[in-house]
Amino acid sequence: MAMFSKIAINNVKRSFRDYSIYFLTLTLGVCIFYSFNSIESQSLMLEIKNEIFMFTLNKLMAGTSVFVSFVLGGLIIYANNFLIKKRKKELGIYMTLGMSKGNISKILIFETLIIGVLSLIVGIVLGIIVSQGMSVITANILSADLDKYKFIISFSAVIKSVIYFGIIYLLVMIFNQVTISKYKLIDM
């Protein structure tokens, strides 16, 4: 296991340029996802009186966050597939040296896990910052009292972001396993 993680870390360092676009995409997706899910906590803090509007806004944001999670999942699968295709020669060398497809999949899982965890952390931090700005904008639009404004971290939005991102990443890892199992040495 240590060997695979060491190879994965070296691969991420070596392919930093390719992974940087993947990382930025994931980070932006997590940031948007957190921001949408934190609106409920922000609105409670601002004590906005229009309950019907806030209920509708929260339902709209919940639906939007589900849509964003599907888009993010599709983006992750597309980017992962692109990275695998781009690295066919490298994966072919691993297979020529006798590494099994299962071990190659483990390396890819560690690589995507490293990038995924980093982008999740950075995305949530950026999401916290963006959500504060969104709450100020929402308060100005609704003429809410900004004297009661406080910096709030929505733990429910953090938990939702981690759970949704974890589910998406689990699906991506399964997709990687299937993709690698279909490749033959001659294809690479």
Tab-separated table of N, CA and C in Angstrom, residues 6-176:
chain	number	residue	atom	x	y	z
A	6	LYS	N	3.161	6.104	-2.674
A	6	LYS	CA	4.385	6.815	-3.056
A	6	LYS	C	4.409	7.074	-4.564
A	7	ILE	N	4.033	6.072	-5.346
A	7	ILE	CA	3.955	6.237	-6.804
A	7	ILE	C	2.909	7.290	-7.153
A	8	ALA	N	1.760	7.241	-6.471
A	8	ALA	CA	0.679	8.198	-6.740
A	8	ALA	C	1.119	9.626	-6.440
A	9	ILE	N	1.791	9.837	-5.316
A	9	ILE	CA	2.265	11.176	-4.952
A	9	ILE	C	3.265	11.681	-5.980
A	10	ASN	N	4.194	10.815	-6.397
A	10	ASN	CA	5.163	11.213	-7.420
A	10	ASN	C	4.481	11.516	-8.753
A	11	ASN	N	3.463	10.731	-9.109
A	11	ASN	CA	2.737	10.978	-10.352
A	11	ASN	C	2.007	12.314	-10.312
A	12	VAL	N	1.407	12.638	-9.164
A	12	VAL	CA	0.699	13.917	-9.033
A	12	VAL	C	1.694	15.064	-9.138
A	13	LYS	N	2.852	14.939	-8.509
A	13	LYS	CA	3.876	15.985	-8.600
A	13	LYS	C	4.365	16.146	-10.033
A	14	ARG	N	4.604	15.013	-10.702
A	14	ARG	CA	5.132	15.039	-12.061
A	14	ARG	C	4.088	15.570	-13.051
A	15	SER	N	2.838	15.233	-12.840
A	15	SER	CA	1.761	15.645	-13.743
A	15	SER	C	0.988	16.820	-13.170
A	16	PHE	N	1.656	17.670	-12.415
A	16	PHE	CA	0.997	18.776	-11.726
A	16	PHE	C	0.233	19.671	-12.693
A	17	ARG	N	0.805	19.902	-13.856
A	17	ARG	CA	0.154	20.776	-14.834
A	17	ARG	C	-1.194	20.196	-15.276
A	18	ASP	N	-1.216	18.891	-15.559
A	18	ASP	CA	-2.464	18.251	-15.969
A	18	ASP	C	-3.476	18.239	-14.824
A	19	TYR	N	-2.997	17.953	-13.631
A	19	TYR	CA	-3.886	17.872	-12.481
A	19	TYR	C	-4.347	19.238	-11.991
A	20	SER	N	-3.635	20.309	-12.353
A	20	SER	CA	-4.025	21.627	-11.861
A	20	SER	C	-5.398	22.043	-12.396
A	21	ILE	N	-5.684	21.746	-13.656
A	21	ILE	CA	-6.993	22.071	-14.218
A	21	ILE	C	-8.076	21.243	-13.522
A	22	TYR	N	-7.785	19.975	-13.301
A	22	TYR	CA	-8.693	19.070	-12.600
A	22	TYR	C	-8.945	19.594	-11.184
A	23	PHE	N	-7.878	19.989	-10.505
A	23	PHE	CA	-7.964	20.517	-9.148
A	23	PHE	C	-8.814	21.785	-9.106
A	24	LEU	N	-8.570	22.707	-10.021
A	24	LEU	CA	-9.330	23.961	-10.039
A	24	LEU	C	-10.810	23.723	-10.323
A	25	THR	N	-11.097	22.785	-11.219
A	25	THR	CA	-12.489	22.450	-11.525
A	25	THR	C	-13.197	21.896	-10.294
A	26	LEU	N	-12.542	20.960	-9.623
A	26	LEU	CA	-13.133	20.371	-8.417
A	26	LEU	C	-13.314	21.408	-7.317
A	27	THR	N	-12.300	22.244	-7.129
A	27	THR	CA	-12.354	23.268	-6.087
A	27	THR	C	-13.501	24.234	-6.340
A	28	LEU	N	-13.645	24.675	-7.575
A	28	LEU	CA	-14.732	25.584	-7.923
A	28	LEU	C	-16.083	24.914	-7.712
A	29	GLY	N	-16.199	23.649	-8.085
A	29	GLY	CA	-17.452	22.919	-7.889
A	29	GLY	C	-17.824	22.801	-6.419
A	30	VAL	N	-16.859	22.467	-5.575
A	30	VAL	CA	-17.117	22.349	-4.133
A	30	VAL	C	-17.470	23.711	-3.550
A	31	CYS	N	-16.790	24.746	-4.000
A	31	CYS	CA	-17.065	26.108	-3.524
A	31	CYS	C	-18.515	26.504	-3.833
A	32	ILE	N	-18.936	26.266	-5.056
A	32	ILE	CA	-20.311	26.593	-5.459
A	32	ILE	C	-21.308	25.746	-4.676
A	33	PHE	N	-21.010	24.471	-4.539
A	33	PHE	CA	-21.897	23.568	-3.819
A	33	PHE	C	-22.069	24.021	-2.370
A	34	TYR	N	-20.968	24.337	-1.687
A	34	TYR	CA	-21.052	24.811	-0.305
A	34	TYR	C	-21.844	26.116	-0.234
A	35	SER	N	-21.568	27.027	-1.145
A	35	SER	CA	-22.226	28.337	-1.123
A	35	SER	C	-23.743	28.197	-1.233
A	36	PHE	N	-24.211	27.340	-2.127
A	36	PHE	CA	-25.644	27.142	-2.276
A	36	PHE	C	-26.254	26.515	-1.024
A	37	ASN	N	-25.558	25.582	-0.431
A	37	ASN	CA	-26.108	24.887	0.725
A	37	ASN	C	-26.011	25.687	2.017
A	38	SER	N	-25.206	26.726	2.028
A	38	SER	CA	-25.061	27.510	3.263
A	38	SER	C	-26.040	28.676	3.349
A	39	ILE	N	-26.811	28.910	2.308
A	39	ILE	CA	-27.725	30.062	2.302
A	39	ILE	C	-28.736	29.989	3.435
A	40	GLU	N	-29.198	28.787	3.750
A	40	GLU	CA	-30.183	28.648	4.829
A	40	GLU	C	-29.613	29.164	6.156
A	41	SER	N	-28.377	28.802	6.465
A	41	SER	CA	-27.755	29.268	7.713
A	41	SER	C	-27.565	30.773	7.691
A	42	GLN	N	-27.195	31.303	6.536
A	42	GLN	CA	-26.983	32.746	6.427
A	42	GLN	C	-28.304	33.502	6.620
A	43	SER	N	-29.390	32.967	6.039
A	43	SER	CA	-30.677	33.668	6.149
A	43	SER	C	-31.204	33.640	7.582
A	44	LEU	N	-30.935	32.549	8.306
A	44	LEU	CA	-31.360	32.507	9.705
A	44	LEU	C	-30.622	33.552	10.522
A	45	MET	N	-29.365	33.733	10.188
A	45	MET	CA	-28.555	34.695	10.920
A	45	MET	C	-29.052	36.120	10.672
A	46	LEU	N	-29.466	36.407	9.460
A	46	LEU	CA	-29.908	37.762	9.125
A	46	LEU	C	-31.343	38.032	9.558
A	47	GLU	N	-32.043	36.986	10.024
A	47	GLU	CA	-33.419	37.114	10.495
A	47	GLU	C	-34.313	37.789	9.468
A	48	ILE	N	-34.266	37.287	8.274
A	48	ILE	CA	-35.101	37.838	7.212
A	48	ILE	C	-36.549	37.454	7.505
A	49	LYS	N	-37.424	38.437	7.464
A	49	LYS	CA	-38.798	38.260	7.929
A	49	LYS	C	-39.699	37.545	6.920
A	50	ASN	N	-39.384	37.629	5.664
A	50	ASN	CA	-40.238	37.055	4.638
A	50	ASN	C	-40.011	35.538	4.579
A	51	GLU	N	-40.793	34.802	5.375
A	51	GLU	CA	-40.602	33.357	5.502
A	51	GLU	C	-40.927	32.613	4.216
A	52	ILE	N	-41.925	33.059	3.476
A	52	ILE	CA	-42.293	32.400	2.220
A	52	ILE	C	-41.148	32.527	1.221
A	53	PHE	N	-40.571	33.737	1.149
A	53	PHE	CA	-39.453	33.952	0.240
A	53	PHE	C	-38.266	33.069	0.622
A	54	MET	N	-37.949	33.010	1.902
A	54	MET	CA	-36.802	32.225	2.356
A	54	MET	C	-37.039	30.732	2.149
A	55	PHE	N	-38.267	30.272	2.371
A	55	PHE	CA	-38.592	28.864	2.131
A	55	PHE	C	-38.397	28.537	0.648
A	56	THR	N	-38.910	29.402	-0.216
A	56	THR	CA	-38.767	29.208	-1.662
A	56	THR	C	-37.300	29.264	-2.073
A	57	LEU	N	-36.559	30.219	-1.516
A	57	LEU	CA	-35.136	30.348	-1.825
A	57	LEU	C	-34.359	29.111	-1.386
A	58	ASN	N	-34.653	28.604	-0.201
A	58	ASN	CA	-33.968	27.406	0.292
A	58	ASN	C	-34.277	26.188	-0.571
A	59	LYS	N	-35.537	26.034	-0.991
A	59	LYS	CA	-35.907	24.910	-1.873
A	59	LYS	C	-35.213	25.050	-3.228
A	60	LEU	N	-35.177	26.273	-3.737
A	60	LEU	CA	-34.503	26.526	-5.006
A	60	LEU	C	-33.016	26.190	-4.910
A	61	MET	N	-32.388	26.582	-3.817
A	61	MET	CA	-30.970	26.307	-3.628
A	61	MET	C	-30.716	24.814	-3.437
A	62	ALA	N	-31.617	24.122	-2.764
A	62	ALA	CA	-31.468	22.671	-2.596
A	62	ALA	C	-31.532	21.968	-3.951
A	63	GLY	N	-32.474	22.383	-4.789
A	63	GLY	CA	-32.569	21.816	-6.134
A	63	GLY	C	-31.357	22.154	-6.973
A	64	THR	N	-30.889	23.381	-6.846
A	64	THR	CA	-29.705	23.804	-7.590
A	64	THR	C	-28.472	23.021	-7.141
A	65	SER	N	-28.366	22.748	-5.846
A	65	SER	CA	-27.194	21.999	-5.358
A	65	SER	C	-27.209	20.564	-5.873
A	66	VAL	N	-28.385	19.959	-6.026
A	66	VAL	CA	-28.475	18.620	-6.610
A	66	VAL	C	-28.038	18.681	-8.079
A	67	PHE	N	-28.515	19.703	-8.797
A	67	PHE	CA	-28.104	19.885	-10.188
A	67	PHE	C	-26.593	20.079	-10.283
A	68	VAL	N	-26.039	20.923	-9.399
A	68	VAL	CA	-24.595	21.169	-9.388
A	68	VAL	C	-23.836	19.871	-9.105
A	69	SER	N	-24.364	19.028	-8.228
A	69	SER	CA	-23.676	17.770	-7.933
A	69	SER	C	-23.656	16.847	-9.146
A	70	PHE	N	-24.730	16.827	-9.937
A	70	PHE	CA	-24.721	16.030	-11.172
A	70	PHE	C	-23.727	16.585	-12.186
A	71	VAL	N	-23.713	17.903	-12.325
A	71	VAL	CA	-22.762	18.533	-13.249
A	71	VAL	C	-21.333	18.270	-12.778
A	72	LEU	N	-21.102	18.415	-11.480
A	72	LEU	CA	-19.777	18.167	-10.921
A	72	LEU	C	-19.365	16.715	-11.130
A	73	GLY	N	-20.280	15.788	-10.910
A	73	GLY	CA	-19.983	14.375	-11.142
A	73	GLY	C	-19.609	14.110	-12.587
A	74	GLY	N	-20.368	14.686	-13.518
A	74	GLY	CA	-20.049	14.534	-14.935
A	74	GLY	C	-18.704	15.133	-15.287
A	75	LEU	N	-18.421	16.295	-14.730
A	75	LEU	CA	-17.137	16.944	-14.954
A	75	LEU	C	-15.975	16.106	-14.426
A	76	ILE	N	-16.151	15.554	-13.243
A	76	ILE	CA	-15.097	14.728	-12.650
A	76	ILE	C	-14.845	13.494	-13.505
A	77	ILE	N	-15.908	12.836	-13.940
A	77	ILE	CA	-15.751	11.632	-14.772
A	77	ILE	C	-15.086	11.993	-16.098
A	78	TYR	N	-15.506	13.092	-16.712
A	78	TYR	CA	-14.904	13.516	-17.974
A	78	TYR	C	-13.415	13.820	-17.796
A	79	ALA	N	-13.082	14.602	-16.765
A	79	ALA	CA	-11.683	14.965	-16.520
A	79	ALA	C	-10.845	13.728	-16.200
A	80	ASN	N	-11.407	12.808	-15.429
A	80	ASN	CA	-10.700	11.575	-15.096
A	80	ASN	C	-10.432	10.749	-16.343
A	81	ASN	N	-11.437	10.622	-17.185
A	81	ASN	CA	-11.299	9.876	-18.425
A	81	ASN	C	-10.234	10.523	-19.317
A	82	PHE	N	-10.235	11.844	-19.385
A	82	PHE	CA	-9.237	12.579	-20.159
A	82	PHE	C	-7.831	12.302	-19.633
A	83	LEU	N	-7.667	12.342	-18.307
A	83	LEU	CA	-6.349	12.101	-17.722
A	83	LEU	C	-5.879	10.671	-17.960
A	84	ILE	N	-6.785	9.713	-17.898
A	84	ILE	CA	-6.411	8.314	-18.146
A	84	ILE	C	-5.975	8.148	-19.597
A	85	LYS	N	-6.721	8.721	-20.528
A	85	LYS	CA	-6.363	8.612	-21.944
A	85	LYS	C	-5.030	9.284	-22.224
A	86	LYS	N	-4.787	10.402	-21.560
A	86	LYS	CA	-3.542	11.136	-21.767
A	86	LYS	C	-2.341	10.346	-21.237
A	87	ARG	N	-2.581	9.484	-20.272
A	87	ARG	CA	-1.492	8.742	-19.628
A	87	ARG	C	-1.449	7.277	-20.065
A	88	LYS	N	-2.003	6.961	-21.220
A	88	LYS	CA	-2.042	5.576	-21.687
A	88	LYS	C	-0.649	4.958	-21.779
A	89	LYS	N	0.327	5.726	-22.283
A	89	LYS	CA	1.687	5.189	-22.425
A	89	LYS	C	2.276	4.823	-21.068
A	90	GLU	N	2.092	5.711	-20.111
A	90	GLU	CA	2.599	5.445	-18.755
A	90	GLU	C	1.946	4.201	-18.164
A	91	LEU	N	0.636	4.096	-18.324
A	91	LEU	CA	-0.077	2.933	-17.802
A	91	LEU	C	0.339	1.665	-18.551
A	92	GLY	N	0.608	1.803	-19.861
A	92	GLY	CA	1.098	0.679	-20.648
A	92	GLY	C	2.468	0.210	-20.170
A	93	ILE	N	3.313	1.142	-19.783
A	93	ILE	CA	4.643	0.780	-19.245
A	93	ILE	C	4.477	0.009	-17.936
A	94	TYR	N	3.568	0.463	-17.097
A	94	TYR	CA	3.307	-0.272	-15.852
A	94	TYR	C	2.887	-1.712	-16.149
A	95	MET	N	1.997	-1.856	-17.143
A	95	MET	CA	1.524	-3.198	-17.491
A	95	MET	C	2.654	-4.043	-18.085
A	96	THR	N	3.516	-3.435	-18.900
A	96	THR	CA	4.645	-4.149	-19.495
A	96	THR	C	5.610	-4.626	-18.419
A	97	LEU	N	5.754	-3.831	-17.380
A	97	LEU	CA	6.649	-4.207	-16.276
A	97	LEU	C	6.034	-5.258	-15.358
A	98	GLY	N	4.792	-5.638	-15.642
A	98	GLY	CA	4.167	-6.717	-14.888
A	98	GLY	C	3.166	-6.292	-13.833
A	99	MET	N	2.843	-5.020	-13.802
A	99	MET	CA	1.870	-4.556	-12.806
A	99	MET	C	0.465	-4.950	-13.263
A	100	SER	N	-0.301	-5.453	-12.349
A	100	SER	CA	-1.660	-5.880	-12.691
A	100	SER	C	-2.576	-4.668	-12.844
A	101	LYS	N	-3.698	-4.867	-13.519
A	101	LYS	CA	-4.675	-3.789	-13.704
A	101	LYS	C	-5.224	-3.316	-12.366
A	102	GLY	N	-5.354	-4.238	-11.433
A	102	GLY	CA	-5.826	-3.870	-10.092
A	102	GLY	C	-4.864	-2.927	-9.394
A	103	ASN	N	-3.566	-3.192	-9.544
A	103	ASN	CA	-2.571	-2.310	-8.929
A	103	ASN	C	-2.527	-0.950	-9.624
A	104	ILE	N	-2.704	-0.943	-10.936
A	104	ILE	CA	-2.765	0.333	-11.658
A	104	ILE	C	-3.984	1.125	-11.184
A	105	SER	N	-5.094	0.435	-10.987
A	105	SER	CA	-6.302	1.092	-10.470
A	105	SER	C	-6.059	1.668	-9.084
A	106	LYS	N	-5.313	0.948	-8.242
A	106	LYS	CA	-5.000	1.460	-6.896
A	106	LYS	C	-4.206	2.753	-6.982
A	107	ILE	N	-3.251	2.801	-7.905
A	107	ILE	CA	-2.454	4.016	-8.072
A	107	ILE	C	-3.359	5.175	-8.498
A	108	LEU	N	-4.238	4.915	-9.464
A	108	LEU	CA	-5.156	5.969	-9.920
A	108	LEU	C	-6.111	6.406	-8.813
A	109	ILE	N	-6.533	5.456	-7.998
A	109	ILE	CA	-7.411	5.797	-6.870
A	109	ILE	C	-6.683	6.715	-5.892
A	110	PHE	N	-5.422	6.380	-5.577
A	110	PHE	CA	-4.656	7.242	-4.672
A	110	PHE	C	-4.451	8.630	-5.274
A	111	GLU	N	-4.163	8.682	-6.574
A	111	GLU	CA	-3.966	9.982	-7.225
A	111	GLU	C	-5.226	10.828	-7.146
A	112	THR	N	-6.352	10.239	-7.513
A	112	THR	CA	-7.595	11.012	-7.487
A	112	THR	C	-8.002	11.355	-6.057
A	113	LEU	N	-7.665	10.488	-5.123
A	113	LEU	CA	-7.960	10.760	-3.720
A	113	LEU	C	-7.155	11.956	-3.202
A	114	ILE	N	-5.881	12.013	-3.575
A	114	ILE	CA	-5.031	13.137	-3.156
A	114	ILE	C	-5.610	14.444	-3.689
A	115	ILE	N	-5.882	14.484	-4.987
A	115	ILE	CA	-6.427	15.693	-5.605
A	115	ILE	C	-7.813	16.000	-5.040
A	116	GLY	N	-8.627	14.954	-4.834
A	116	GLY	CA	-9.977	15.144	-4.316
A	116	GLY	C	-10.008	15.736	-2.920
A	117	VAL	N	-9.185	15.214	-2.031
A	117	VAL	CA	-9.164	15.714	-0.650
A	117	VAL	C	-8.662	17.158	-0.613
A	118	LEU	N	-7.597	17.433	-1.371
A	118	LEU	CA	-7.083	18.809	-1.406
A	118	LEU	C	-8.127	19.777	-1.964
A	119	SER	N	-8.794	19.381	-3.051
A	119	SER	CA	-9.789	20.275	-3.639
A	119	SER	C	-11.012	20.424	-2.736
A	120	LEU	N	-11.360	19.381	-1.993
A	120	LEU	CA	-12.478	19.473	-1.054
A	120	LEU	C	-12.160	20.485	0.048
A	121	ILE	N	-10.975	20.415	0.598
A	121	ILE	CA	-10.592	21.339	1.678
A	121	ILE	C	-10.543	22.773	1.165
A	122	VAL	N	-9.848	22.989	0.046
A	122	VAL	CA	-9.723	24.343	-0.501
A	122	VAL	C	-11.087	24.858	-0.960
A	123	GLY	N	-11.904	23.991	-1.566
A	123	GLY	CA	-13.222	24.391	-2.028
A	123	GLY	C	-14.142	24.817	-0.894
A	124	ILE	N	-14.088	24.099	0.220
A	124	ILE	CA	-14.926	24.471	1.372
A	124	ILE	C	-14.464	25.804	1.962
A	125	VAL	N	-13.152	26.002	2.053
A	125	VAL	CA	-12.646	27.286	2.570
A	125	VAL	C	-13.077	28.433	1.658
A	126	LEU	N	-12.916	28.247	0.348
A	126	LEU	CA	-13.372	29.281	-0.594
A	126	LEU	C	-14.892	29.448	-0.533
A	127	GLY	N	-15.611	28.345	-0.366
A	127	GLY	CA	-17.064	28.404	-0.256
A	127	GLY	C	-17.513	29.205	0.946
A	128	ILE	N	-16.803	29.061	2.047
A	128	ILE	CA	-17.121	29.839	3.252
A	128	ILE	C	-16.966	31.328	2.973
A	129	ILE	N	-15.900	31.678	2.282
A	129	ILE	CA	-15.662	33.089	1.952
A	129	ILE	C	-16.726	33.605	0.987
A	130	VAL	N	-17.003	32.834	-0.064
A	130	VAL	CA	-18.001	33.246	-1.068
A	130	VAL	C	-19.393	33.339	-0.448
A	131	SER	N	-19.724	32.405	0.436
A	131	SER	CA	-21.060	32.428	1.045
A	131	SER	C	-21.263	33.669	1.911
A	132	GLN	N	-20.202	34.158	2.514
A	132	GLN	CA	-20.326	35.386	3.307
A	132	GLN	C	-20.679	36.556	2.395
A	133	GLY	N	-20.025	36.600	1.245
A	133	GLY	CA	-20.340	37.644	0.267
A	133	GLY	C	-21.757	37.509	-0.252
A	134	MET	N	-22.198	36.273	-0.499
A	134	MET	CA	-23.563	36.045	-0.970
A	134	MET	C	-24.587	36.481	0.071
A	135	SER	N	-24.280	36.255	1.347
A	135	SER	CA	-25.242	36.648	2.380
A	135	SER	C	-25.358	38.164	2.478
A	136	VAL	N	-24.266	38.876	2.277
A	136	VAL	CA	-24.314	40.339	2.297
A	136	VAL	C	-25.122	40.845	1.104
A	137	ILE	N	-24.910	40.249	-0.057
A	137	ILE	CA	-25.665	40.648	-1.253
A	137	ILE	C	-27.155	40.365	-1.061
A	138	THR	N	-27.477	39.169	-0.538
A	138	THR	CA	-28.875	38.809	-0.286
A	138	THR	C	-29.500	39.772	0.726
A	139	ALA	N	-28.755	40.118	1.754
A	139	ALA	CA	-29.269	41.036	2.764
A	139	ALA	C	-29.542	42.420	2.163
A	140	ASN	N	-28.655	42.870	1.291
A	140	ASN	CA	-28.869	44.171	0.645
A	140	ASN	C	-30.079	44.145	-0.274
A	141	ILE	N	-30.263	43.056	-1.002
A	141	ILE	CA	-31.408	42.940	-1.905
A	141	ILE	C	-32.712	42.953	-1.113
A	142	LEU	N	-32.723	42.258	0.023
A	142	LEU	CA	-33.935	42.141	0.831
A	142	LEU	C	-34.048	43.222	1.900
A	143	SER	N	-33.129	44.165	1.895
A	143	SER	CA	-33.111	45.264	2.866
A	143	SER	C	-33.114	44.754	4.302
A	144	ALA	N	-32.335	43.730	4.562
A	144	ALA	CA	-32.233	43.177	5.917
A	144	ALA	C	-31.281	44.036	6.741
A	145	ASP	N	-31.362	43.879	8.041
A	145	ASP	CA	-30.534	44.630	8.981
A	145	ASP	C	-29.132	44.004	9.027
A	146	LEU	N	-28.145	44.729	8.503
A	146	LEU	CA	-26.768	44.215	8.473
A	146	LEU	C	-26.042	44.412	9.810
A	147	ASP	N	-26.685	45.070	10.773
A	147	ASP	CA	-26.064	45.236	12.084
A	147	ASP	C	-25.930	43.893	12.800
A	148	LYS	N	-26.800	42.956	12.456
A	148	LYS	CA	-26.777	41.638	13.096
A	148	LYS	C	-25.886	40.649	12.347
A	149	TYR	N	-25.210	41.125	11.303
A	149	TYR	CA	-24.374	40.250	10.488
A	149	TYR	C	-23.196	39.708	11.292
A	150	LYS	N	-22.991	38.406	11.194
A	150	LYS	CA	-21.849	37.731	11.824
A	150	LYS	C	-21.270	36.753	10.818
A	151	PHE	N	-20.005	36.461	11.007
A	151	PHE	CA	-19.350	35.441	10.184
A	151	PHE	C	-19.843	34.077	10.646
A	152	ILE	N	-20.434	33.313	9.721
A	152	ILE	CA	-21.012	32.015	10.080
A	152	ILE	C	-20.461	30.937	9.156
A	153	ILE	N	-20.102	29.827	9.770
A	153	ILE	CA	-19.736	28.635	9.006
A	153	ILE	C	-20.889	27.656	9.157
A	154	SER	N	-21.459	27.261	8.045
A	154	SER	CA	-22.590	26.340	8.057
A	154	SER	C	-22.070	24.904	8.096
A	155	PHE	N	-22.141	24.293	9.271
A	155	PHE	CA	-21.650	22.919	9.401
A	155	PHE	C	-22.522	21.936	8.629
A	156	SER	N	-23.801	22.250	8.487
A	156	SER	CA	-24.656	21.366	7.686
A	156	SER	C	-24.237	21.414	6.215
A	157	ALA	N	-23.833	22.588	5.729
A	157	ALA	CA	-23.359	22.701	4.348
A	157	ALA	C	-22.017	22.002	4.166
A	158	VAL	N	-21.166	22.067	5.192
A	158	VAL	CA	-19.878	21.349	5.136
A	158	VAL	C	-20.139	19.848	5.058
A	159	ILE	N	-21.037	19.359	5.903
A	159	ILE	CA	-21.349	17.924	5.921
A	159	ILE	C	-21.967	17.493	4.589
A	160	LYS	N	-22.913	18.290	4.072
A	160	LYS	CA	-23.515	17.970	2.771
A	160	LYS	C	-22.457	17.932	1.678
A	161	SER	N	-21.567	18.914	1.690
A	161	SER	CA	-20.522	18.981	0.671
A	161	SER	C	-19.624	17.750	0.730
A	162	VAL	N	-19.235	17.355	1.935
A	162	VAL	CA	-18.361	16.189	2.093
A	162	VAL	C	-19.087	14.915	1.659
A	163	ILE	N	-20.343	14.767	2.043
A	163	ILE	CA	-21.101	13.553	1.694
A	163	ILE	C	-21.325	13.469	0.178
A	164	TYR	N	-21.818	14.544	-0.421
A	164	TYR	CA	-22.062	14.530	-1.865
A	164	TYR	C	-20.766	14.306	-2.636
A	165	PHE	N	-19.711	15.001	-2.228
A	165	PHE	CA	-18.417	14.858	-2.893
A	165	PHE	C	-17.884	13.437	-2.715
A	166	GLY	N	-18.072	12.865	-1.531
A	166	GLY	CA	-17.642	11.487	-1.285
A	166	GLY	C	-18.381	10.498	-2.174
A	167	ILE	N	-19.680	10.694	-2.326
A	167	ILE	CA	-20.471	9.804	-3.195
A	167	ILE	C	-20.003	9.933	-4.641
A	168	ILE	N	-19.815	11.169	-5.085
A	168	ILE	CA	-19.345	11.386	-6.456
A	168	ILE	C	-17.989	10.729	-6.653
A	169	TYR	N	-17.101	10.892	-5.693
A	169	TYR	CA	-15.761	10.317	-5.821
A	169	TYR	C	-15.785	8.797	-5.775
A	170	LEU	N	-16.667	8.228	-5.003
A	170	LEU	CA	-16.814	6.772	-4.986
A	170	LEU	C	-17.231	6.275	-6.366
A	171	LEU	N	-18.170	6.969	-6.985
A	171	LEU	CA	-18.598	6.611	-8.338
A	171	LEU	C	-17.454	6.768	-9.342
A	172	VAL	N	-16.639	7.799	-9.171
A	172	VAL	CA	-15.493	8.007	-10.058
A	172	VAL	C	-14.477	6.868	-9.901
A	173	MET	N	-14.256	6.440	-8.678
A	173	MET	CA	-13.312	5.340	-8.454
A	173	MET	C	-13.815	4.048	-9.097
A	174	ILE	N	-15.110	3.814	-9.007
A	174	ILE	CA	-15.693	2.637	-9.672
A	174	ILE	C	-15.537	2.776	-11.183
A	175	PHE	N	-15.784	3.977	-11.703
A	175	PHE	CA	-15.619	4.235	-13.125
A	175	PHE	C	-14.174	3.979	-13.560
A	176	ASN	N	-13.216	4.416	-12.741
A	176	ASN	CA	-11.797	4.166	-13.047
A	176	ASN	C	-11.507	2.674	-13.122
